[in-house]
Amino acid sequence: MMRIQSACLEQTIFFETQEDYEQYKARMEKRRTPYRIENQEPQSGGGWLVRLKKRYTHYPVGDYLA
């Protein structure tokens, strides 16, 4: 039998505005989703490119977010 011990999702997301980015972070905090911003870069054409790690469903995150 197999059991998942820990899991984490790594995403790269493009936000068109700073406001969209802030709303996304507020949603994760409201849902109490553990996350860590790895990198955030303003783009020359506008918007933000954000790389982050966050909890995948309700699995423990282990050392991923340490």
XYZ file of C-alpha atoms in Angstrom:
66
model
C 0.000 0.000 0.000
C 1.194 3.527 -0.764
C 0.612 6.618 1.383
C 1.589 10.180 0.623
C 3.729 11.565 3.433
C 3.876 15.169 2.227
C 3.057 17.144 -0.912
C 3.567 20.622 -2.263
C 2.608 22.393 -5.473
C 5.028 24.746 -7.229
C 3.433 27.324 -9.508
C 4.514 30.190 -11.742
C 1.641 32.633 -12.160
C 1.364 35.826 -14.206
C -0.812 38.510 -12.610
C -1.905 41.401 -14.807
C -2.006 43.863 -11.889
C -0.571 44.216 -8.403
C -4.163 44.196 -7.141
C -4.801 40.739 -8.658
C -1.658 39.475 -6.946
C -2.708 40.905 -3.571
C -6.203 39.393 -3.908
C -4.702 35.975 -4.655
C -2.501 36.163 -1.543
C -5.471 37.319 0.562
C -7.532 34.337 -0.668
C -4.796 31.891 0.330
C -4.491 33.496 3.760
C -8.265 33.449 4.249
C -8.324 29.720 3.408
C -5.277 29.205 5.647
C -3.310 27.651 2.792
C 0.371 27.483 3.711
C 2.497 29.069 0.988
C 5.883 30.630 0.328
C 6.723 33.168 -2.362
C 9.919 32.016 -4.070
C 10.281 34.909 -6.501
C 8.252 37.885 -7.708
C 9.266 40.025 -10.664
C 7.549 43.053 -12.166
C 7.259 42.640 -15.938
C 8.242 45.339 -18.426
C 4.810 45.232 -20.143
C 3.048 45.470 -16.786
C 1.962 42.839 -14.348
C 3.862 40.477 -12.078
C 5.409 37.060 -12.592
C 5.303 35.149 -9.305
C 6.813 31.774 -8.457
C 5.453 30.169 -5.300
C 5.044 26.936 -3.409
C 1.831 26.069 -1.633
C 0.117 23.151 0.030
C -1.415 20.619 -2.332
C -4.977 19.833 -1.204
C -4.844 18.919 2.496
C -1.640 16.879 2.576
C 1.065 17.830 5.076
C 3.760 20.058 3.539
C 6.698 18.454 5.342
C 9.968 20.306 4.729
C 8.796 21.949 1.483
C 7.860 25.234 3.130
C 10.503 25.225 5.881
